[in-house]
PDB file of C-alpha atoms in Angstrom:
ATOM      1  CA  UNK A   1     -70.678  57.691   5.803  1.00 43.00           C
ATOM      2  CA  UNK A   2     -68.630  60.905   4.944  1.00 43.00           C
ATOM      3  CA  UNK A   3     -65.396  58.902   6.549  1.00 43.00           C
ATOM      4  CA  UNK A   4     -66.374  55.822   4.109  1.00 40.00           C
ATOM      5  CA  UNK A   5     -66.062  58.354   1.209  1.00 40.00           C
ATOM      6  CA  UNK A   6     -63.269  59.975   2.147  1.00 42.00           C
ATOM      7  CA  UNK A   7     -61.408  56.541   2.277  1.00 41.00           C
ATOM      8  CA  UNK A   8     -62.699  55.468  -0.771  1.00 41.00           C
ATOM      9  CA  UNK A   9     -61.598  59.233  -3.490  1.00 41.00           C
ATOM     10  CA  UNK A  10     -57.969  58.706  -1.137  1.00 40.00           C
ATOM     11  CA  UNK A  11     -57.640  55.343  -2.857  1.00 44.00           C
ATOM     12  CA  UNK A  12     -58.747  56.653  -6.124  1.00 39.00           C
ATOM     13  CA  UNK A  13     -56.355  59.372  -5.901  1.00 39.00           C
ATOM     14  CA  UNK A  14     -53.464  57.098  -4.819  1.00 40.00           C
ATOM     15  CA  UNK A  15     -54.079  54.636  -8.031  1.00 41.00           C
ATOM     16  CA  UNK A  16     -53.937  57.438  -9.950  1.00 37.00           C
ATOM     17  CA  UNK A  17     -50.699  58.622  -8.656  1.00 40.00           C
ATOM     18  CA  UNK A  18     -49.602  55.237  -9.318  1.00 42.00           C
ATOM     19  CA  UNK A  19     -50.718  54.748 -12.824  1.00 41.00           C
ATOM     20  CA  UNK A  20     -49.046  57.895 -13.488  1.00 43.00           C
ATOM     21  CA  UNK A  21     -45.678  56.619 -12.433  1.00 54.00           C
ATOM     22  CA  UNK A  22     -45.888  53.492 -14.242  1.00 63.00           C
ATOM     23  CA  UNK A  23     -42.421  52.787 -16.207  1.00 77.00           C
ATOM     24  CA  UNK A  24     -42.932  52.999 -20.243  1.00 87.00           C
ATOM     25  CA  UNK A  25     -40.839  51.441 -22.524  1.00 91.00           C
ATOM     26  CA  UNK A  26     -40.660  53.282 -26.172  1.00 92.00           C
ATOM     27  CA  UNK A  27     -39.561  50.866 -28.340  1.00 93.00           C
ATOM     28  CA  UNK A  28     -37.738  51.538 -31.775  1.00 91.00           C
ATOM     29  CA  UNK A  29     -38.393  50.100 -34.528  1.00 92.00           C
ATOM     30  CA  UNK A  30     -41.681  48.778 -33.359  1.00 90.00           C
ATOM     31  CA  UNK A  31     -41.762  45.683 -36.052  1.00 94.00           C
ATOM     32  CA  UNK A  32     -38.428  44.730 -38.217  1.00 95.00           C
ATOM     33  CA  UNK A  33     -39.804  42.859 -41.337  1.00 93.00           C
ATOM     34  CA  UNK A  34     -37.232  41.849 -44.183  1.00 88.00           C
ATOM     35  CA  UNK A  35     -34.051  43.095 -43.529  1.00 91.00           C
ATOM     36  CA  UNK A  36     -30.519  41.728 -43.395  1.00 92.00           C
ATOM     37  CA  UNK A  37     -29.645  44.042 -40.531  1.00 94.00           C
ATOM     38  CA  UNK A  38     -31.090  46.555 -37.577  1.00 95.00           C
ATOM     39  CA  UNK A  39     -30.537  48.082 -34.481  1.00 96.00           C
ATOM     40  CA  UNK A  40     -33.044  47.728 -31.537  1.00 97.00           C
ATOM     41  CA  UNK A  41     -33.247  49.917 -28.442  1.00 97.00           C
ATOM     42  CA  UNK A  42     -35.406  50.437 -25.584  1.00 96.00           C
ATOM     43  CA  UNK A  43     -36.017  53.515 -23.274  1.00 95.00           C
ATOM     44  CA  UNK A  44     -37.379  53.428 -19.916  1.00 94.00           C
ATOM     45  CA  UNK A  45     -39.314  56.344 -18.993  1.00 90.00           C
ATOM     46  CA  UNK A  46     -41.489  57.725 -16.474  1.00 78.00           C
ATOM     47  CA  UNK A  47     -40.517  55.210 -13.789  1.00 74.00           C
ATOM     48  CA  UNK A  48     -38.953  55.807 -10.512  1.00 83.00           C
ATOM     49  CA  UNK A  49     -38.251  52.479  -9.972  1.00 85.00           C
ATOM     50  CA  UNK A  50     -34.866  51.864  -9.163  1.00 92.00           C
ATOM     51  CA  UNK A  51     -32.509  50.063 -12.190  1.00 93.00           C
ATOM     52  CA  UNK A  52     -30.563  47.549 -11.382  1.00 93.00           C
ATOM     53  CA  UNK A  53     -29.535  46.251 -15.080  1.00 95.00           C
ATOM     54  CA  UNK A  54     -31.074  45.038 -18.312  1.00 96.00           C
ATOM     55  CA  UNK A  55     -30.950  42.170 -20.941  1.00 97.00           C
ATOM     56  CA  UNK A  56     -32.476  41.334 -24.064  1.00 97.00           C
ATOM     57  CA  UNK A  57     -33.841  38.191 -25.056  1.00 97.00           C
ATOM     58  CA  UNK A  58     -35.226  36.405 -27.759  1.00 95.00           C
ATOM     59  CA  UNK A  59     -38.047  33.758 -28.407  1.00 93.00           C
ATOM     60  CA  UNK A  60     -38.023  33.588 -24.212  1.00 92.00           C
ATOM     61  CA  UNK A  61     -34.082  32.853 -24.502  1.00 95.00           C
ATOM     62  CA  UNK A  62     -31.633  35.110 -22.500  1.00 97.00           C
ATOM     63  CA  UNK A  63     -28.729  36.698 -25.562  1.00 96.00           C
ATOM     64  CA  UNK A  64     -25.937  36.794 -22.753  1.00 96.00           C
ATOM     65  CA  UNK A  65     -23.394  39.208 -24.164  1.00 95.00           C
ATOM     66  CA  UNK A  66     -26.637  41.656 -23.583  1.00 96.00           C
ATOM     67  CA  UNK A  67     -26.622  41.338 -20.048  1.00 96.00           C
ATOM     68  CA  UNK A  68     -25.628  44.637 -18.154  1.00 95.00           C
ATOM     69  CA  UNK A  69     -25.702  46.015 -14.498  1.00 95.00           C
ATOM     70  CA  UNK A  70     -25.887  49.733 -15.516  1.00 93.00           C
ATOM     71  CA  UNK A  71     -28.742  51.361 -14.045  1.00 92.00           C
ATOM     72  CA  UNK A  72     -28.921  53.531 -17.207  1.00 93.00           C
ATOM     73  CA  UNK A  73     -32.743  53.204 -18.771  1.00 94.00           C
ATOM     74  CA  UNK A  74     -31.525  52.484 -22.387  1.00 95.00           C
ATOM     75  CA  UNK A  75     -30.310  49.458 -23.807  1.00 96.00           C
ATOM     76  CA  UNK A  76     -29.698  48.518 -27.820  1.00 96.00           C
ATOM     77  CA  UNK A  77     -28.916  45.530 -29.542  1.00 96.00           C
ATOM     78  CA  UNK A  78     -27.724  45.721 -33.192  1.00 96.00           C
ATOM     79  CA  UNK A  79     -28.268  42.350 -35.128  1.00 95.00           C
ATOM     80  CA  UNK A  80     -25.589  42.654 -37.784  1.00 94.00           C
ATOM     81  CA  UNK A  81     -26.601  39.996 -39.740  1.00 93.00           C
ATOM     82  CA  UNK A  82     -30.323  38.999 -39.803  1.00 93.00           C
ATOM     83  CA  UNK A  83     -31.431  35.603 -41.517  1.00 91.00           C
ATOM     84  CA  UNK A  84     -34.117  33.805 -42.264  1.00 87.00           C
ATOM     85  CA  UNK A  85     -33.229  31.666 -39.208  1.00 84.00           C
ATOM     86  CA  UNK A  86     -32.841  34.559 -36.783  1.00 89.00           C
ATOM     87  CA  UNK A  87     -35.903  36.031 -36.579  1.00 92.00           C
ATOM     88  CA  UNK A  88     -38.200  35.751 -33.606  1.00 94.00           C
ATOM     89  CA  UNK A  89     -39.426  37.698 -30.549  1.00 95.00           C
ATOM     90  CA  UNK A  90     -36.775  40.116 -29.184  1.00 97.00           C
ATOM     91  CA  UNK A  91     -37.726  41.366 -25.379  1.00 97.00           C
ATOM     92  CA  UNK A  92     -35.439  44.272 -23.824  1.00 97.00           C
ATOM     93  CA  UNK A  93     -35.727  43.807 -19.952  1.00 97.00           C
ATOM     94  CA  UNK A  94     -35.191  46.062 -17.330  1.00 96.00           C
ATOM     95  CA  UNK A  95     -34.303  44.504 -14.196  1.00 95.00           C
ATOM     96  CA  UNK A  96     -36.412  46.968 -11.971  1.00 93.00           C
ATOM     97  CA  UNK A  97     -38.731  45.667  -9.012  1.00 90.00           C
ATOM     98  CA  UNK A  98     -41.174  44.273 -10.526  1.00 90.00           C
ATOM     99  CA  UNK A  99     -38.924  43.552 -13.895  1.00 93.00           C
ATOM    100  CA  UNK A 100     -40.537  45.869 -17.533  1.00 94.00           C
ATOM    101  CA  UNK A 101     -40.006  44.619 -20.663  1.00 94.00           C
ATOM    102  CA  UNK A 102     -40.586  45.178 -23.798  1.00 95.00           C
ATOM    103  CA  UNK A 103     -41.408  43.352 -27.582  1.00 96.00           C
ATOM    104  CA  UNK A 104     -39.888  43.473 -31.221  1.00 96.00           C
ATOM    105  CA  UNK A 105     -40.697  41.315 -33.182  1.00 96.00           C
ATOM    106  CA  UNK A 106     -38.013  40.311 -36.249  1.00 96.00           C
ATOM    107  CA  UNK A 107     -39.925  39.033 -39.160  1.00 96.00           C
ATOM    108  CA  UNK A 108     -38.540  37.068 -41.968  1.00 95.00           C
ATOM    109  CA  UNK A 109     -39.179  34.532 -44.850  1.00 93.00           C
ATOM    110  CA  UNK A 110     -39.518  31.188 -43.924  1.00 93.00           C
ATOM    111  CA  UNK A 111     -36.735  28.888 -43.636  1.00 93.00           C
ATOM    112  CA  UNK A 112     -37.822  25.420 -45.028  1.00 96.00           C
ATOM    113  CA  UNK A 113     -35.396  22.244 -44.375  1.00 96.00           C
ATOM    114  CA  UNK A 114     -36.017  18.857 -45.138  1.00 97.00           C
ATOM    115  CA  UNK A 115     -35.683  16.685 -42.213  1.00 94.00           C
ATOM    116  CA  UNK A 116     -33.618  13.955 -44.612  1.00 95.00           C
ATOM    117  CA  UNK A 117     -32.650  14.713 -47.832  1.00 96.00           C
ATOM    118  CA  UNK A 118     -32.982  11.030 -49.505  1.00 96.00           C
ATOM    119  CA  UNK A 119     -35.420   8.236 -48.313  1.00 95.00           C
ATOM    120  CA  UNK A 120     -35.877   4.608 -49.200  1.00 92.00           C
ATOM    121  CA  UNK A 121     -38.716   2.444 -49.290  1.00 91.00           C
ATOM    122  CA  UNK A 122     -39.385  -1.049 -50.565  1.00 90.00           C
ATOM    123  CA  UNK A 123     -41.892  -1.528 -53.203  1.00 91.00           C
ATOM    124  CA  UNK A 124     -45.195  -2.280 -51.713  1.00 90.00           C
ATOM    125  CA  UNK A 125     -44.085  -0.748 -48.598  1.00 92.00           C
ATOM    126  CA  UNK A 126     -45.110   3.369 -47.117  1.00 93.00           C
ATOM    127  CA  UNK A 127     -42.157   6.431 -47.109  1.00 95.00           C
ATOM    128  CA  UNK A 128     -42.743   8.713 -44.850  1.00 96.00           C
ATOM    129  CA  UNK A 129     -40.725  12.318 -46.047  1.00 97.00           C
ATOM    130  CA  UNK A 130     -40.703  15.087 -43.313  1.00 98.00           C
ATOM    131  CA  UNK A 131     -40.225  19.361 -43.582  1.00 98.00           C
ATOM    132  CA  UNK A 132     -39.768  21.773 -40.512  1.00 97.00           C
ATOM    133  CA  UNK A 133     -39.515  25.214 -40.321  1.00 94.00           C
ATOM    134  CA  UNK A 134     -37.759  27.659 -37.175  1.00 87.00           C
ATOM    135  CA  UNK A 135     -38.211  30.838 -38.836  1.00 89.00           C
ATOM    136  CA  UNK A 136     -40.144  33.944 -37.676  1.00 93.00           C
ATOM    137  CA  UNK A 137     -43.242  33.998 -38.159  1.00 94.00           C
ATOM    138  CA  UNK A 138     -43.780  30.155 -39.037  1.00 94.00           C
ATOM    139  CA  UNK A 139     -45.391  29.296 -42.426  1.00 95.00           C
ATOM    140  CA  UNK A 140     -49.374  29.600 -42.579  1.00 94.00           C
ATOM    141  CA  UNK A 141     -49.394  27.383 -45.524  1.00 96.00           C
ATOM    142  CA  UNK A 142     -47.602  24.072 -46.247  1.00 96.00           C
ATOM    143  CA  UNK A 143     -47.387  22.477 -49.968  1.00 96.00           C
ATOM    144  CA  UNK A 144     -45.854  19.377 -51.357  1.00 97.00           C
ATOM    145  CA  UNK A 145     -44.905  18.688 -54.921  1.00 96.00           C
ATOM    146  CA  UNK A 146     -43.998  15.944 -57.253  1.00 96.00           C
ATOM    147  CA  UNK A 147     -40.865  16.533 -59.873  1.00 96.00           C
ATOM    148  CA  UNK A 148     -41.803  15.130 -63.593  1.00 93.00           C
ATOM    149  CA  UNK A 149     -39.902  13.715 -65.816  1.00 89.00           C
ATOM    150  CA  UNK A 150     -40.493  16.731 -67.938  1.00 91.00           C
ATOM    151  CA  UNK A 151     -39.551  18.931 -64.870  1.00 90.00           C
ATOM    152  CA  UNK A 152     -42.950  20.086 -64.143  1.00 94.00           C
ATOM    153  CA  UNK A 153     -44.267  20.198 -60.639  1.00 94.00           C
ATOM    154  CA  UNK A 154     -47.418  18.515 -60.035  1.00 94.00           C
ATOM    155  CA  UNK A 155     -49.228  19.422 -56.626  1.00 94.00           C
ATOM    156  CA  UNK A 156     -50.021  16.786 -54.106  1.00 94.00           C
ATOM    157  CA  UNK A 157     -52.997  17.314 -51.929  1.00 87.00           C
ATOM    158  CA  UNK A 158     -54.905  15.070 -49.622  1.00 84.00           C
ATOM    159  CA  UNK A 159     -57.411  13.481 -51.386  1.00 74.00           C
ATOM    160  CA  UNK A 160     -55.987  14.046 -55.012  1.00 70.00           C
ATOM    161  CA  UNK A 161     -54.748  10.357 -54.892  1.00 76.00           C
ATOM    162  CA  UNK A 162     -55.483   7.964 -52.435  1.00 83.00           C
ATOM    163  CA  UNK A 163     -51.823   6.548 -51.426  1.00 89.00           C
ATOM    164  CA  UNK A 164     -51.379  10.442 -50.482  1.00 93.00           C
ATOM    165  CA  UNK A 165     -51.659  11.250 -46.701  1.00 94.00           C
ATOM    166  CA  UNK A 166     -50.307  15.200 -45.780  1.00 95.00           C
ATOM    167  CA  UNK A 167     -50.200  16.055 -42.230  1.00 95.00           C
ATOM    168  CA  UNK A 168     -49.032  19.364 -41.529  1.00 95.00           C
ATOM    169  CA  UNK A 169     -48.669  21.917 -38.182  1.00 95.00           C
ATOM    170  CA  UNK A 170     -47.363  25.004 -38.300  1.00 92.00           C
ATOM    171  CA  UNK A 171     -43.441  23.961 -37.850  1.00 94.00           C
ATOM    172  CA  UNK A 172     -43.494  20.942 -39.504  1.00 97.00           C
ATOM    173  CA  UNK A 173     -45.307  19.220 -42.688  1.00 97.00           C
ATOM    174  CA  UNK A 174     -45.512  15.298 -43.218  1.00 97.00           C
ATOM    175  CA  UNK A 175     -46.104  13.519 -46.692  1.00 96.00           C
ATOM    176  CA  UNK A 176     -46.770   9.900 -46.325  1.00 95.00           C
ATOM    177  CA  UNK A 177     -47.039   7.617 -49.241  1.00 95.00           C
ATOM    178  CA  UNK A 178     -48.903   4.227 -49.362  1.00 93.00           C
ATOM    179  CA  UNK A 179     -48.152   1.434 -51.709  1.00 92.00           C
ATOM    180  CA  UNK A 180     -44.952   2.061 -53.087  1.00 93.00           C
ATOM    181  CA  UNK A 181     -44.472   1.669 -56.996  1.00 92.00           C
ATOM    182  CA  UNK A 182     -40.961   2.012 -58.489  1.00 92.00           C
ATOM    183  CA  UNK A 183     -42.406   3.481 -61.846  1.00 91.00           C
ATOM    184  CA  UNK A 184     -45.163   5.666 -60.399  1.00 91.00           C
ATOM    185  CA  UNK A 185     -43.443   7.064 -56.936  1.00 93.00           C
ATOM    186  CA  UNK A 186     -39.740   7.213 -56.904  1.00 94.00           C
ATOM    187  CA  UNK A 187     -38.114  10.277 -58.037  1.00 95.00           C
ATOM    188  CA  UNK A 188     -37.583  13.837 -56.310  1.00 97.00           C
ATOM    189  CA  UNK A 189     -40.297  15.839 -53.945  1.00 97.00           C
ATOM    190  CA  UNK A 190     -40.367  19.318 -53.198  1.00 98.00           C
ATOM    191  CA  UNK A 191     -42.149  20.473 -50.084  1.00 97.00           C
ATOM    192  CA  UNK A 192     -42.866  24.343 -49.883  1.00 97.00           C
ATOM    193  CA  UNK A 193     -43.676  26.831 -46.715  1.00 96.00           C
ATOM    194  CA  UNK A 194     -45.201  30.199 -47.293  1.00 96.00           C
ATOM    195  CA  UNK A 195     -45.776  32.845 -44.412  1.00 95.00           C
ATOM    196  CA  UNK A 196     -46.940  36.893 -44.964  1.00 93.00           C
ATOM    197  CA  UNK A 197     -43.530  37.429 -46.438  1.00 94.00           C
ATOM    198  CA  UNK A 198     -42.060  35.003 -48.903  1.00 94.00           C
ATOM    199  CA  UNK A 199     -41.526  31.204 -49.883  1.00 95.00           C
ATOM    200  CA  UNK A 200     -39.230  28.655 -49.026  1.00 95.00           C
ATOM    201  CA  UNK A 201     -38.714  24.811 -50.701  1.00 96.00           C
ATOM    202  CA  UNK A 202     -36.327  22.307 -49.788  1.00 97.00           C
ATOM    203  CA  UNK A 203     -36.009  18.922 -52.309  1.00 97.00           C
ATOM    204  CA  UNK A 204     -36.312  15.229 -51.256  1.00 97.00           C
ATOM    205  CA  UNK A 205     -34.873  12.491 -53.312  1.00 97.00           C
ATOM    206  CA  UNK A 206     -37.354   8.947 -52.790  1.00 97.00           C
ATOM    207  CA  UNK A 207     -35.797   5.607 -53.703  1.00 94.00           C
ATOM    208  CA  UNK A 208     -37.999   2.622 -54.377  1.00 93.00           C
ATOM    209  CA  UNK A 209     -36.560  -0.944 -54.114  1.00 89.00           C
ATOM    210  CA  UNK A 210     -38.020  -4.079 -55.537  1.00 83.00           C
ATOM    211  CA  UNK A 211     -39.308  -6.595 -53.116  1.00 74.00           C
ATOM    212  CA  UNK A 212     -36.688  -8.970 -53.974  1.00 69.00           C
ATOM    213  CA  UNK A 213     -33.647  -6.455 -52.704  1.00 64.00           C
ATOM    214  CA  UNK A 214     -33.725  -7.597 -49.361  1.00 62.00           C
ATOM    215  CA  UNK A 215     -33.252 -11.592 -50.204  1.00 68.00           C
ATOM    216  CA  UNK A 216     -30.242 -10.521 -52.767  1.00 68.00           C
ATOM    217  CA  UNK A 217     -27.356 -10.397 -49.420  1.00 74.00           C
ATOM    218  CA  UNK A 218     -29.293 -13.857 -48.245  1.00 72.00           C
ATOM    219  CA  UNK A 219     -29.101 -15.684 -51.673  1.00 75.00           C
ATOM    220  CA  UNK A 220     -25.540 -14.429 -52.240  1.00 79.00           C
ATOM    221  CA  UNK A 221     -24.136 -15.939 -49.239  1.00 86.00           C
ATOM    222  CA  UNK A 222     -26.506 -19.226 -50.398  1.00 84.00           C
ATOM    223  CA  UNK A 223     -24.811 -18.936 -53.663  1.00 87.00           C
ATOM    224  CA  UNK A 224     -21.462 -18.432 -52.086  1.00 87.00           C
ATOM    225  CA  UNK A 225     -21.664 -21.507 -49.756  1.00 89.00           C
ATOM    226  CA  UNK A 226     -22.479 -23.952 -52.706  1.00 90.00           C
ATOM    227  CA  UNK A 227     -20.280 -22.801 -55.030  1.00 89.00           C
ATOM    228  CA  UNK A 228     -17.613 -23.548 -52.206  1.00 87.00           C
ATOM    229  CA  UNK A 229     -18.721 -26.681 -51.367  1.00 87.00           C
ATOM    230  CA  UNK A 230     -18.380 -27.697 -55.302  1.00 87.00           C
ATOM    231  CA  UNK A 231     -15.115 -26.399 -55.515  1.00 87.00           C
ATOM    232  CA  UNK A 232     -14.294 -28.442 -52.487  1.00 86.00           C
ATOM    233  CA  UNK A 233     -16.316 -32.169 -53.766  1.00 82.00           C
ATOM    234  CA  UNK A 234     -14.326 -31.627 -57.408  1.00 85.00           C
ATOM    235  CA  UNK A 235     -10.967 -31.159 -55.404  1.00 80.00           C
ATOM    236  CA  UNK A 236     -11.610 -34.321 -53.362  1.00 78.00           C
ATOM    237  CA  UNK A 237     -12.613 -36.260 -56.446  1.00 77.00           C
ATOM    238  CA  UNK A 238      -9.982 -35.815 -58.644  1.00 78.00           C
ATOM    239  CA  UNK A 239      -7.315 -36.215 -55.551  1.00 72.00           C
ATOM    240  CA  UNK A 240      -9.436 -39.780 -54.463  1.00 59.00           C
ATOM    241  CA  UNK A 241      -7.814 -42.235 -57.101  1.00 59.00           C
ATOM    242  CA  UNK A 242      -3.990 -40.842 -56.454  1.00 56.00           C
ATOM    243  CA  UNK A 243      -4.526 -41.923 -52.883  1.00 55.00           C
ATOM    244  CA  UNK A 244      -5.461 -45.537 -54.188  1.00 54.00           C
ATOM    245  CA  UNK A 245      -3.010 -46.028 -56.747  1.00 56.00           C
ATOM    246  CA  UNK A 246      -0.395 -44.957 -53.878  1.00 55.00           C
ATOM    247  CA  UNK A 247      -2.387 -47.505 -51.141  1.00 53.00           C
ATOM    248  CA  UNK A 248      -1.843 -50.416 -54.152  1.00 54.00           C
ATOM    249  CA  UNK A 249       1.665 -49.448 -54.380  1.00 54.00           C
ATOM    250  CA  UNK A 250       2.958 -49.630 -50.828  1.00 51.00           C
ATOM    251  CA  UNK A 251       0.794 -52.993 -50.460  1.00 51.00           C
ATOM    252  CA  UNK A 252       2.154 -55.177 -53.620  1.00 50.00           C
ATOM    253  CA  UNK A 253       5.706 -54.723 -52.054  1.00 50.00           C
ATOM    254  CA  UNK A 254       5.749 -56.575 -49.222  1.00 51.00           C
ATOM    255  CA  UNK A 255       3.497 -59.741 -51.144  1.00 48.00           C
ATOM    256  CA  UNK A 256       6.494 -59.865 -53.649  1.00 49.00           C
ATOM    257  CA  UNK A 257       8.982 -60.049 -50.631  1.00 52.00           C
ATOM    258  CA  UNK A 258       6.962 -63.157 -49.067  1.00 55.00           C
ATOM    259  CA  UNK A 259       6.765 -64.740 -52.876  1.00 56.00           C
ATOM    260  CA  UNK A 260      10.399 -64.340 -53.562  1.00 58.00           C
ATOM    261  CA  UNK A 261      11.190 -66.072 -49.344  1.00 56.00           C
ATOM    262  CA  UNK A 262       9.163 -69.306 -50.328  1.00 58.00           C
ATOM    263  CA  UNK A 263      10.512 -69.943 -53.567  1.00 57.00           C
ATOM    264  CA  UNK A 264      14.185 -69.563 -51.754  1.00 58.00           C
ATOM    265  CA  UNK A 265      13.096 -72.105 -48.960  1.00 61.00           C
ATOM    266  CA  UNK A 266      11.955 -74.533 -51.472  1.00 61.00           C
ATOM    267  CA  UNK A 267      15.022 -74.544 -53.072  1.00 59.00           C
ATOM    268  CA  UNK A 268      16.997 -75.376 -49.436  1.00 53.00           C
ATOM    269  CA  UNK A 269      14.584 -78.100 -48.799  1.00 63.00           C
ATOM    270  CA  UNK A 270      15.364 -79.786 -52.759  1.00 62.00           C
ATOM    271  CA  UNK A 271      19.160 -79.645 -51.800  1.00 59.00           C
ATOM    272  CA  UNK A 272      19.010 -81.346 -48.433  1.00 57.00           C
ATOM    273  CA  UNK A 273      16.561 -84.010 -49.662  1.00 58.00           C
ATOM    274  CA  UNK A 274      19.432 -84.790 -52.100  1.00 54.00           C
TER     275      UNK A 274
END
């Protein structure tokens, strides 16, 4: 029994020993939120685990002009220019055995971009107008509005008009319209993305066609084809009694030949009978 509980306060002071030399990364800044530039950096302390390099990374994707083999346990990374596209979740990494890292996250408005910037629909038909987002973090809330003809912008929500369908995730919102009218639906659409620190919009233009624009290329080449074939029945008509006056011409020649050969050998035939 005494044996059992000597065993058992070794382990307890060997998991101690080892939580005590567990590496710690001290991470500065913490959080960058809003800015157009900042310097990260990472120190690795309180480890005697060997260092064989280090890397950042961001959103799970390896920056490689980070990478280094320097066993040294610091390692910065200054974003020069931050945007509203390049924030995300920055990881320093030291390559030790097991491998430490360590998160900042880079916060910024949302970036809001309309998947197509002009659609077309046929009246009667659905348009389907899409918005995504990549920014860091992605928008909580997703809005869509109408442009006026005054300017104003009227809100579209689900259930505000039945023809209106919004689907939206967290990357990517989806305004679907039923029924297409050219007087009440066509015109521009603004689709908005708000997160904790700002607003985005991006603007889509919607076209509406009639129903009739797709038979317009058929019944031009109809239209073509007969107004060819008239041009081509008034040619042949007015060319059509040329040809016969030319026929009666060449055939009137030859009967005048034969008339003027009879009256010559009736004339032979009076002489020698006399």
């Amino acid at each position: 029994m005494k044996l059992l509980w000597a065993f058992a306060a070794l382990c307890l002071c060997l998991s101690r020993g080892s939580a005590s030399t567990a590496p710690i990364i001290i991470a500065e800044p913490s959080e960058v939120s809003n800015q157009t530039s900042a310097v990260l950096s990472c120190n690795l302390t309180d480890s005697i685990l060997p260092i064989h390099g280090s890397h950042w990374q961001v959103n799970g994707k390896v920056i490689d002009h980070s990478k280094t083999t320097a066993d040294t346990p610091h390692t910065s990374l200054h974003l020069h220019k931050i945007t509203t596209q390049s924030g995300g979740k920055y990881e320093c990494v030291f390559l030790t055995d097991p491998p430490v890292q360590q998160a900042i996250e880079v916060r910024t408005p949302p970036h809001v971009a309309a998947y197509k910037h002009s659609e077309h629909g046929n009246e009667g038909d659905k348009a389907v107008m899409i918005c995504v987002s990549h920014s860091y973090p992605l928008p909580t809330d997703w809005t869509w509005f109408k442009v006026e003809a005054n300017g104003n912008q009227s809100p579209i929500t689900n259930g505000t008009v039945e023809k209106f369908e919004i689907k939206s995730t967290t990357n990517k919102t989806t305004l679907i319209i039923q029924d297409l009218s050219i007087e009440q639906d066509m015109g521009d659409y603004i689709c908005s993305g708000t997160n904790d620190l700002g607003t985005a919009t991006d603007k889509i233009q919607l076209r509406v066609r009639s129903r009739l624009a797709a038979l317009w290329p058929f019944l031009g080449i109809v239209i073509e084809v007969i107004v060819l074939v008239t041009i081509i029945f008034i040619y042949e008509k007015r060319r059509k009694p040329d040809e016969i006056n030319d026929d009666d011409d060449s055939g009137s020649a030859p009967l005048k030949s034969n008339s003027d050969t009879n009256h010559k050998d009736k004339a032979v035939r009076q002489r020698n009978s006399n």
